GROMACS .gro file of C-alpha atoms in nm:
model
  401
    1MET     CA    1  -0.313  -3.410  -0.073
    2ASN     CA    2  -0.554  -3.221  -0.276
    3VAL     CA    3  -0.639  -2.851  -0.274
    4ALA     CA    4  -0.964  -2.889  -0.098
    5LEU     CA    5  -0.830  -3.105   0.180
    6LEU     CA    6  -0.560  -2.860   0.236
    7ALA     CA    7  -0.783  -2.564   0.275
    8VAL     CA    8  -0.934  -2.715   0.589
    9VAL     CA    9  -0.601  -2.776   0.755
   10PRO     CA   10  -0.538  -2.458   0.914
   11LEU     CA   11  -0.928  -2.452   1.065
   12VAL     CA   12  -0.867  -2.790   1.189
   13LEU     CA   13  -0.548  -2.710   1.363
   14ALA     CA   14  -0.702  -2.407   1.501
   15GLY     CA   15  -0.945  -2.594   1.683
   16CYS     CA   16  -0.697  -2.866   1.849
   17GLY     CA   17  -0.611  -2.847   2.190
   18SER     CA   18  -0.261  -2.867   2.319
   19SER     CA   19  -0.155  -3.250   2.445
   20ASP     CA   20  -0.163  -3.140   2.784
   21GLY     CA   21  -0.545  -3.049   2.753
   22SER     CA   22  -0.501  -2.671   2.787
   23ALA     CA   23  -0.687  -2.422   2.577
   24PRO     CA   24  -0.695  -2.458   2.189
   25SER     CA   25  -0.381  -2.300   2.051
   26THR     CA   26  -0.347  -2.043   1.793
   27PRO     CA   27  -0.158  -2.089   1.471
   28GLY     CA   28   0.149  -1.891   1.462
   29VAL     CA   29   0.165  -1.835   1.864
   30THR     CA   30   0.383  -1.968   2.107
   31SER     CA   31   0.499  -1.840   2.435
   32ASN     CA   32   0.781  -1.652   2.305
   33GLN     CA   33   0.702  -1.608   1.929
   34ILE     CA   34   0.427  -1.487   1.696
   35VAL     CA   35   0.454  -1.567   1.311
   36ILE     CA   36   0.338  -1.294   1.076
   37GLY     CA   37   0.313  -1.365   0.723
   38SER     CA   38   0.365  -1.119   0.428
   39ASP     CA   39   0.310  -1.140   0.076
   40MET     CA   40   0.411  -0.900  -0.193
   41ALA     CA   41   0.592  -0.856  -0.555
   42LEU     CA   42   0.961  -0.935  -0.524
   43THR     CA   43   0.944  -1.035  -0.905
   44GLY     CA   44   0.772  -0.897  -1.188
   45PRO     CA   45   0.682  -0.568  -1.321
   46GLY     CA   46   0.566  -0.430  -0.957
   47SER     CA   47   0.876  -0.555  -0.767
   48ALA     CA   48   0.974  -0.207  -0.673
   49THR     CA   49   0.627  -0.218  -0.478
   50GLY     CA   50   0.746  -0.539  -0.294
   51GLN     CA   51   1.124  -0.434  -0.261
   52GLY     CA   52   1.042  -0.112  -0.089
   53PHE     CA   53   0.752  -0.225   0.134
   54LYS     CA   54   0.969  -0.546   0.252
   55LEU     CA   55   1.248  -0.304   0.367
   56GLY     CA   56   1.022  -0.068   0.585
   57LEU     CA   57   0.844  -0.395   0.722
   58GLU     CA   58   1.180  -0.548   0.812
   59LEU     CA   59   1.269  -0.215   0.985
   60ALA     CA   60   0.960  -0.182   1.190
   61ALA     CA   61   0.981  -0.560   1.301
   62SER     CA   62   1.356  -0.515   1.392
   63GLU     CA   63   1.277  -0.235   1.603
   64ILE     CA   64   0.996  -0.395   1.800
   65ASN     CA   65   1.191  -0.728   1.841
   66ALA     CA   66   1.490  -0.507   1.989
   67HIS     CA   67   1.243  -0.327   2.243
   68GLY     CA   68   1.137  -0.675   2.362
   69GLY     CA   69   0.861  -0.765   2.106
   70ILE     CA   70   0.507  -0.757   2.159
   71ASN     CA   71   0.374  -0.879   2.490
   72GLY     CA   72   0.686  -1.088   2.550
   73ARG     CA   73   0.654  -1.240   2.201
   74LYS     CA   74   0.927  -1.147   1.944
   75VAL     CA   75   0.781  -1.121   1.595
   76LYS     CA   76   0.890  -1.392   1.306
   77LEU     CA   77   0.836  -1.274   0.941
   78VAL     CA   78   0.758  -1.548   0.664
   79ILE     CA   79   0.768  -1.365   0.324
   80GLU     CA   80   0.618  -1.510   0.028
   81ASP     CA   81   0.633  -1.360  -0.308
   82ASP     CA   82   0.310  -1.293  -0.512
   83ALA     CA   83   0.460  -1.165  -0.840
   84GLY     CA   84   0.218  -0.898  -0.832
   85THR     CA   85  -0.060  -1.114  -1.012
   86ALA     CA   86  -0.401  -1.257  -0.928
   87GLN     CA   87  -0.303  -1.605  -0.933
   88GLY     CA   88   0.017  -1.523  -0.748
   89GLY     CA   89  -0.184  -1.372  -0.461
   90VAL     CA   90  -0.392  -1.672  -0.404
   91GLU     CA   91  -0.109  -1.908  -0.436
   92ALA     CA   92   0.119  -1.690  -0.172
   93ALA     CA   93  -0.198  -1.678   0.059
   94ARG     CA   94  -0.219  -2.065   0.053
   95ARG     CA   95   0.141  -2.113   0.122
   96LEU     CA   96   0.124  -1.853   0.425
   97VAL     CA   97  -0.179  -2.038   0.578
   98GLN     CA   98  -0.161  -2.390   0.497
   99GLN     CA   99   0.249  -2.438   0.467
  100ASP     CA  100   0.366  -2.159   0.701
  101GLY     CA  101   0.130  -2.144   0.949
  102VAL     CA  102   0.110  -1.773   1.005
  103PHE     CA  103  -0.105  -1.603   1.275
  104ALA     CA  104  -0.202  -1.359   1.014
  105ASP     CA  105  -0.112  -1.161   0.674
  106PHE     CA  106   0.043  -0.840   0.691
  107ALA     CA  107   0.051  -0.810   0.294
  108GLY     CA  108   0.249  -0.555   0.098
  109ALA     CA  109   0.029  -0.712  -0.208
  110GLY     CA  110  -0.081  -0.453  -0.472
  111SER     CA  111  -0.463  -0.464  -0.541
  112THR     CA  112  -0.434  -0.691  -0.821
  113SER     CA  113  -0.314  -0.982  -0.574
  114ALA     CA  114  -0.486  -0.849  -0.276
  115VAL     CA  115  -0.856  -0.832  -0.408
  116SER     CA  116  -0.788  -1.213  -0.554
  117GLU     CA  117  -0.669  -1.351  -0.209
  118ALA     CA  118  -0.908  -1.177   0.026
  119PRO     CA  119  -1.184  -1.425  -0.007
  120PHE     CA  120  -0.950  -1.718   0.088
  121PHE     CA  121  -0.851  -1.529   0.420
  122THR     CA  122  -1.225  -1.464   0.494
  123SER     CA  123  -1.332  -1.821   0.444
  124SER     CA  124  -1.026  -1.952   0.652
  125LYS     CA  125  -1.093  -1.668   0.929
  126VAL     CA  126  -0.749  -1.540   0.888
  127PRO     CA  127  -0.668  -1.152   0.931
  128LEU     CA  128  -0.539  -0.989   0.614
  129TYR     CA  129  -0.408  -0.637   0.656
  130ALA     CA  130  -0.377  -0.562   0.284
  131THR     CA  131  -0.166  -0.255   0.356
  132LEU     CA  132  -0.148  -0.140  -0.012
  133ALA     CA  133  -0.477  -0.246  -0.161
  134SER     CA  134  -0.678   0.074  -0.281
  135ASP     CA  135  -0.916  -0.081  -0.498
  136PRO     CA  136  -1.299  -0.079  -0.350
  137ARG     CA  137  -1.343  -0.474  -0.449
  138ILE     CA  138  -1.111  -0.550  -0.150
  139PHE     CA  139  -1.440  -0.456   0.062
  140GLN     CA  140  -1.674  -0.627  -0.171
  141PRO     CA  141  -1.821  -0.815   0.028
  142PHE     CA  142  -1.725  -0.640   0.354
  143SER     CA  143  -1.559  -0.892   0.551
  144ARG     CA  144  -1.432  -0.894   0.939
  145TYR     CA  145  -1.104  -1.021   0.854
  146VAL     CA  146  -0.986  -0.772   0.577
  147PHE     CA  147  -0.824  -0.437   0.645
  148THR     CA  148  -0.624  -0.181   0.443
  149GLY     CA  149  -0.366   0.082   0.548
  150VAL     CA  150  -0.437   0.331   0.271
  151PRO     CA  151  -0.681   0.528   0.083
  152GLN     CA  152  -0.929   0.359  -0.115
  153ARG     CA  153  -0.960   0.454  -0.496
  154ARG     CA  154  -1.290   0.658  -0.400
  155ASP     CA  155  -1.079   0.901  -0.169
  156LEU     CA  156  -0.759   0.925  -0.457
  157SER     CA  157  -1.029   0.979  -0.743
  158GLN     CA  158  -1.183   1.269  -0.547
  159GLU     CA  159  -0.844   1.399  -0.494
  160VAL     CA  160  -0.751   1.398  -0.866
  161VAL     CA  161  -1.074   1.560  -0.981
  162LYS     CA  162  -1.052   1.819  -0.704
  163TYR     CA  163  -0.684   1.916  -0.813
  164ALA     CA  164  -0.768   1.902  -1.200
  165GLN     CA  165  -1.033   2.167  -1.087
  166SER     CA  166  -0.819   2.360  -0.856
  167ILE     CA  167  -0.579   2.435  -1.152
  168GLY     CA  168  -0.876   2.498  -1.379
  169ALA     CA  169  -0.823   2.198  -1.613
  170ALA     CA  170  -1.158   2.183  -1.808
  171THR     CA  171  -1.068   1.871  -1.987
  172LEU     CA  172  -0.867   1.573  -1.880
  173ASP     CA  173  -0.720   1.271  -2.059
  174ILE     CA  174  -0.652   0.946  -1.900
  175LEU     CA  175  -0.373   0.705  -1.936
  176TYR     CA  176  -0.351   0.394  -1.764
  177ALA     CA  177  -0.236   0.044  -1.715
  178SER     CA  178  -0.530  -0.190  -1.810
  179ASP     CA  179  -0.376  -0.486  -1.638
  180GLN     CA  180  -0.361  -0.336  -1.273
  181ALA     CA  181  -0.670  -0.334  -1.077
  182PHE     CA  182  -0.613  -0.057  -0.892
  183CYS     CA  183  -0.614   0.157  -1.233
  184GLN     CA  184  -0.908  -0.045  -1.351
  185SER     CA  185  -1.130   0.069  -1.048
  186GLY     CA  186  -0.968   0.393  -1.026
  187VAL     CA  187  -1.032   0.514  -1.382
  188GLN     CA  188  -1.396   0.439  -1.351
  189LEU     CA  189  -1.446   0.628  -1.065
  190VAL     CA  190  -1.248   0.932  -1.205
  191GLN     CA  191  -1.475   0.930  -1.493
  192GLY     CA  192  -1.776   0.935  -1.288
  193ASP     CA  193  -1.632   1.190  -1.032
  194ALA     CA  194  -1.507   1.415  -1.350
  195ALA     CA  195  -1.854   1.419  -1.496
  196ALA     CA  196  -2.022   1.517  -1.164
  197SER     CA  197  -1.801   1.800  -1.133
  198GLY     CA  198  -1.824   1.908  -1.475
  199THR     CA  199  -1.467   1.827  -1.578
  200HIS     CA  200  -1.495   1.648  -1.920
  201ILE     CA  201  -1.298   1.339  -1.991
  202VAL     CA  202  -1.184   1.385  -2.353
  203GLY     CA  203  -1.003   1.050  -2.399
  204LEU     CA  204  -0.895   0.693  -2.258
  205GLN     CA  205  -0.581   0.538  -2.361
  206SER     CA  206  -0.464   0.208  -2.214
  207PHE     CA  207  -0.110   0.032  -2.187
  208HIS     CA  208   0.010  -0.278  -2.006
  209SER     CA  209   0.282  -0.290  -1.743
  210GLY     CA  210   0.629  -0.311  -1.905
  211ASP     CA  211   0.551  -0.154  -2.205
  212THR     CA  212   0.834   0.098  -2.355
  213ASP     CA  213   0.684   0.251  -2.650
  214PHE     CA  214   0.369   0.488  -2.614
  215THR     CA  215   0.359   0.648  -2.947
  216ALA     CA  216  -0.011   0.551  -3.029
  217GLN     CA  217  -0.130   0.671  -2.691
  218ILE     CA  218   0.059   0.990  -2.671
  219SER     CA  219  -0.032   1.077  -3.037
  220SER     CA  220  -0.400   1.045  -2.909
  221VAL     CA  221  -0.322   1.284  -2.631
  222ALA     CA  222  -0.173   1.516  -2.891
  223ARG     CA  223  -0.468   1.520  -3.093
  224LEU     CA  224  -0.726   1.580  -2.806
  225ASN     CA  225  -0.486   1.835  -2.647
  226PRO     CA  226  -0.632   1.820  -2.297
  227SER     CA  227  -0.577   2.050  -2.014
  228ALA     CA  228  -0.416   1.770  -1.802
  229VAL     CA  229  -0.326   1.429  -1.844
  230TYR     CA  230  -0.404   1.161  -1.541
  231LEU     CA  231  -0.152   0.887  -1.537
  232CYS     CA  232  -0.205   0.571  -1.373
  233GLY     CA  233   0.009   0.279  -1.367
  234LEU     CA  234   0.340   0.152  -1.165
  235ASP     CA  235   0.601   0.390  -1.097
  236VAL     CA  236   0.833   0.241  -1.358
  237ASP     CA  237   0.608   0.297  -1.643
  238GLY     CA  238   0.559   0.672  -1.521
  239GLY     CA  239   0.924   0.716  -1.549
  240ARG     CA  240   0.906   0.574  -1.918
  241ILE     CA  241   0.592   0.758  -2.039
  242VAL     CA  242   0.630   1.097  -1.898
  243PRO     CA  243   0.944   1.179  -2.098
  244GLN     CA  244   0.779   1.052  -2.407
  245LEU     CA  245   0.485   1.267  -2.337
  246ARG     CA  246   0.675   1.562  -2.261
  247ARG     CA  247   0.821   1.561  -2.616
  248VAL     CA  248   0.464   1.574  -2.775
  249VAL     CA  249   0.284   1.790  -2.515
  250ALA     CA  250   0.521   1.971  -2.342
  251ASP     CA  251   0.276   2.222  -2.160
  252THR     CA  252   0.007   2.014  -2.058
  253THR     CA  253  -0.023   1.934  -1.694
  254ILE     CA  254   0.061   1.574  -1.566
  255ILE     CA  255  -0.117   1.456  -1.277
  256ALA     CA  256   0.029   1.108  -1.169
  257ASP     CA  257  -0.133   0.863  -0.954
  258ALA     CA  258  -0.020   0.780  -0.593
  259SER     CA  259   0.148   0.477  -0.693
  260MET     CA  260   0.400   0.670  -0.888
  261ALA     CA  261   0.506   0.858  -0.578
  262THR     CA  262   0.848   0.687  -0.580
  263ALA     CA  263   1.232   0.756  -0.641
  264ALA     CA  264   1.186   0.529  -0.950
  265LEU     CA  265   0.960   0.790  -1.096
  266LEU     CA  266   1.213   1.075  -1.029
  267LYS     CA  267   1.504   0.866  -1.180
  268THR     CA  268   1.365   0.750  -1.471
  269ALA     CA  269   1.174   1.027  -1.581
  270GLY     CA  270   1.473   1.271  -1.520
  271PRO     CA  271   1.430   1.647  -1.586
  272ALA     CA  272   1.110   1.562  -1.788
  273GLY     CA  273   0.931   1.498  -1.440
  274GLU     CA  274   0.969   1.847  -1.350
  275GLY     CA  275   0.646   2.014  -1.248
  276VAL     CA  276   0.461   1.658  -1.236
  277ARG     CA  277   0.192   1.638  -0.999
  278CYS     CA  278   0.125   1.350  -0.756
  279PHE     CA  279  -0.009   1.254  -0.428
  280TRP     CA  280   0.137   1.127  -0.119
  281LEU     CA  281   0.004   0.862   0.136
  282SER     CA  282   0.040   0.709   0.488
  283SER     CA  283   0.265   1.021   0.601
  284SER     CA  284   0.258   1.371   0.621
  285GLN     CA  285   0.612   1.445   0.431
  286PRO     CA  286   0.716   1.267   0.124
  287VAL     CA  287   1.003   1.013   0.154
  288THR     CA  288   1.268   1.248  -0.014
  289ALA     CA  289   1.240   1.492   0.283
  290GLN     CA  290   1.575   1.540   0.456
  291THR     CA  291   1.404   1.736   0.749
  292GLY     CA  292   1.183   1.689   1.031
  293ALA     CA  293   1.050   1.310   1.135
  294MET     CA  294   1.097   1.199   0.781
  295GLY     CA  295   1.482   1.310   0.771
  296ASP     CA  296   1.547   1.165   1.082
  297TRP     CA  297   1.396   0.840   0.987
  298ASN     CA  298   1.599   0.824   0.658
  299LYS     CA  299   1.896   0.838   0.866
  300ARG     CA  300   1.756   0.534   1.061
  301LEU     CA  301   1.699   0.355   0.761
  302ASP     CA  302   2.066   0.452   0.610
  303LYS     CA  303   2.187   0.275   0.921
  304PHE     CA  304   1.962  -0.048   0.928
  305ALA     CA  305   2.011  -0.096   0.535
  306PRO     CA  306   2.306   0.089   0.386
  307ASN     CA  307   2.309  -0.177   0.092
  308ARG     CA  308   1.929  -0.165   0.048
  309PRO     CA  309   1.754  -0.225  -0.319
  310ALA     CA  310   1.788   0.101  -0.568
  311GLY     CA  311   1.499   0.317  -0.560
  312THR     CA  312   1.410   0.251  -0.179
  313PRO     CA  313   1.289   0.388   0.039
  314ASN     CA  314   0.961   0.471  -0.144
  315ILE     CA  315   0.606   0.522  -0.059
  316PHE     CA  316   0.564   0.165   0.000
  317THR     CA  317   0.855   0.163   0.247
  318VAL     CA  318   0.669   0.392   0.442
  319SER     CA  319   0.338   0.209   0.444
  320GLY     CA  320   0.518  -0.104   0.521
  321TYR     CA  321   0.697   0.081   0.850
  322VAL     CA  322   0.387   0.270   0.959
  323ASP     CA  323   0.129   0.013   0.918
  324PHE     CA  324   0.307  -0.267   1.085
  325TYR     CA  325   0.330  -0.073   1.405
  326VAL     CA  326  -0.044  -0.014   1.373
  327PHE     CA  327  -0.049  -0.388   1.343
  328ALA     CA  328   0.167  -0.427   1.637
  329GLU     CA  329  -0.062  -0.171   1.842
  330ALA     CA  330  -0.363  -0.419   1.783
  331LEU     CA  331  -0.151  -0.722   1.902
  332ARG     CA  332  -0.040  -0.558   2.197
  333HIS     CA  333  -0.406  -0.486   2.292
  334ALA     CA  334  -0.527  -0.820   2.193
  335GLY     CA  335  -0.327  -0.932   2.530
  336SER     CA  336  -0.090  -1.232   2.613
  337SER     CA  337  -0.381  -1.465   2.524
  338VAL     CA  338  -0.407  -1.349   2.157
  339THR     CA  339  -0.606  -1.518   1.919
  340ARG     CA  340  -0.746  -1.427   1.563
  341ASP     CA  341  -1.070  -1.294   1.676
  342ASN     CA  342  -0.914  -1.110   1.981
  343PHE     CA  343  -0.683  -0.946   1.751
  344VAL     CA  344  -0.953  -0.827   1.493
  345ASP     CA  345  -1.145  -0.695   1.784
  346ALA     CA  346  -0.843  -0.508   1.909
  347LEU     CA  347  -0.770  -0.383   1.531
  348GLU     CA  348  -1.112  -0.242   1.513
  349GLY     CA  349  -1.053  -0.029   1.837
  350VAL     CA  350  -0.736   0.137   1.683
  351HIS     CA  351  -0.835   0.507   1.701
  352ASN     CA  352  -0.615   0.838   1.602
  353PHE     CA  353  -0.301   0.621   1.627
  354VAL     CA  354   0.044   0.756   1.527
  355PRO     CA  355   0.344   0.538   1.609
  356GLY     CA  356   0.603   0.738   1.785
  357ARG     CA  357   0.350   0.989   1.933
  358ASP     CA  358   0.207   0.713   2.155
  359SER     CA  359   0.346   0.624   2.504
  360TYR     CA  360   0.429   0.235   2.405
  361PHE     CA  361   0.578   0.252   2.081
  362SER     CA  362   0.760   0.612   2.167
  363TYR     CA  363   1.095   0.480   2.001
  364ALA     CA  364   0.928   0.426   1.667
  365ALA     CA  365   0.978   0.711   1.395
  366PRO     CA  366   0.676   0.963   1.432
  367ILE     CA  367   0.636   0.977   1.041
  368GLY     CA  368   0.278   0.863   0.992
  369VAL     CA  369  -0.069   1.012   0.966
  370PRO     CA  370  -0.333   0.890   1.222
  371ARG     CA  371  -0.503   0.567   1.135
  372ASN     CA  372  -0.838   0.479   1.261
  373PHE     CA  373  -1.054   0.157   1.241
  374SER     CA  374  -1.412   0.046   1.368
  375LYS     CA  375  -1.646  -0.248   1.333
  376GLU     CA  376  -1.772  -0.059   1.006
  377ASN     CA  377  -1.454   0.095   0.884
  378HIS     CA  378  -1.176  -0.116   0.799
  379GLN     CA  379  -0.954   0.138   0.595
  380GLY     CA  380  -0.692   0.295   0.831
  381THR     CA  381  -0.684   0.644   0.674
  382HIS     CA  382  -0.848   0.860   0.393
  383ALA     CA  383  -0.535   1.136   0.377
  384ALA     CA  384  -0.392   1.183   0.043
  385VAL     CA  385  -0.136   1.485   0.012
  386PRO     CA  386  -0.052   1.672  -0.297
  387ILE     CA  387   0.276   1.691  -0.409
  388GLU     CA  388   0.499   1.795  -0.706
  389ILE     CA  389   0.839   1.734  -0.857
  390LYS     CA  390   1.060   2.033  -0.806
  391ASN     CA  391   1.435   2.016  -0.852
  392GLY     CA  392   1.410   1.623  -0.875
  393GLU     CA  393   1.241   1.605  -0.571
  394PHE     CA  394   0.893   1.576  -0.438
  395VAL     CA  395   0.759   1.881  -0.256
  396THR     CA  396   0.434   1.934  -0.103
  397ILE     CA  397   0.203   2.176  -0.280
  398GLU     CA  398   0.079   2.488  -0.095
  399PRO     CA  399  -0.284   2.537  -0.091
  400GLY     CA  400  -0.380   2.780  -0.366
  401SER     CA  401  -0.048   2.670  -0.567
   0.00000   0.00000   0.00000
C-alpha cells in the first residue's frame, strides 16, 4: 500500500460507525482504555532528551492508572523513536497514527522533529501536544490541533538578553548547534532582541551536535573577547564545550540555553561548569532540588525507577510528568464520550492548572508552574527561571545577583 493511501486510513476509520450501528468510534478509544502515542529521541545525539521525557511520562501515566485512569479508562502508552531528526519525526508520526492507531500524540520530540511532523497531524486532525517544541515554526501556520508545553524561543531569547543586561554584558558572542532547529530560530531572535536592547553581538560560531573539538570556535571567542557567551545546543555538547571554553576564556560569563539545564551538563562539564548561568522551565524548582515539592518528587521517582538511565531525571523528565497531567486534565473535561475535537476544546479551556494543586489529581506531585491555553494561545507557559551552577548543582538566581 502506498503512502498516499495510508495517509487517509485514520480519517476513514474515524468516520466509520461501529458494527451495531452506534455512534462513530474514535481511534484509540475503547470503553476501558485510551491509547496515547508519544514520539521522542531514544537514539541519536539527543537521546538524553527522550530518555528523560519517557521517564516522566511513564511515572505520570502509572500514577493516573493506579488511581483508576481517566473517566474510567486506563492509559496505554505507545512510544516511537524519532531519533531527533526531521525525517524521524515524520516517520514516527505516521507510525503512531496509521499503524498504532493512537488517539493523540503527547510528544517528547525536540523542535527538529516536532516542526517537521506538525503538518501531518494538522492534516490528519489528530491532536499533537508537542511538549518540548520551542521553535516558533511549530505555530507557523497556527493549527487547531497543535499545542506546546514550554516557553517558545521568543520568551527564552528575551530572557537571555535581559539577563545579559542585568550582569552588565555589553557584548555577547553566540556559539550554537547549527543542526538543531531550536538553536536556528533562537539565535535569530537573540540577535534581534540584543540589537534592540543595545547589546552588541560580536561573533557567531556554529558546531554540529556530537562534535568533540571546538578549538576553532573557541579561538574566535578568545579573539573577540566578549563580556558573555550564549551557548545553545544539546546538553551533552554543552558539557564538552564548557571545559574547553573555560581553559581559554576563564572569566567570561557563560549563559547556557535552557536545553542544557540537565545533570548531563553538570557531570560532563565537572568543576568547569561552576558559575554557568542557565534557565529552568516547567517547574519552580530545579530538578536537582532535594527539598520542597521537587525533593518529594525525586523520592517518588527513586521508588518508581531505581535503575533509571544515567543523567535522569532532567528538565525533560519534569516536562513529561507535569504536562502529561495537563493532557489528562483536558481528557477528563472532554468527558466519557471523548473525541479528538472535544479534547481540543477541553485543552483550550485549561486555565491556571497545576497538577497536585487541583482537587482531582491531588495525588500528583505539585512541582509544575501553571499551564494556560485558549483558542488563540496554544503555548502552555511563558515562564523561564534563571539558575546557576553552584557547588555542582543548579540553584535559583535571586533577583539582583
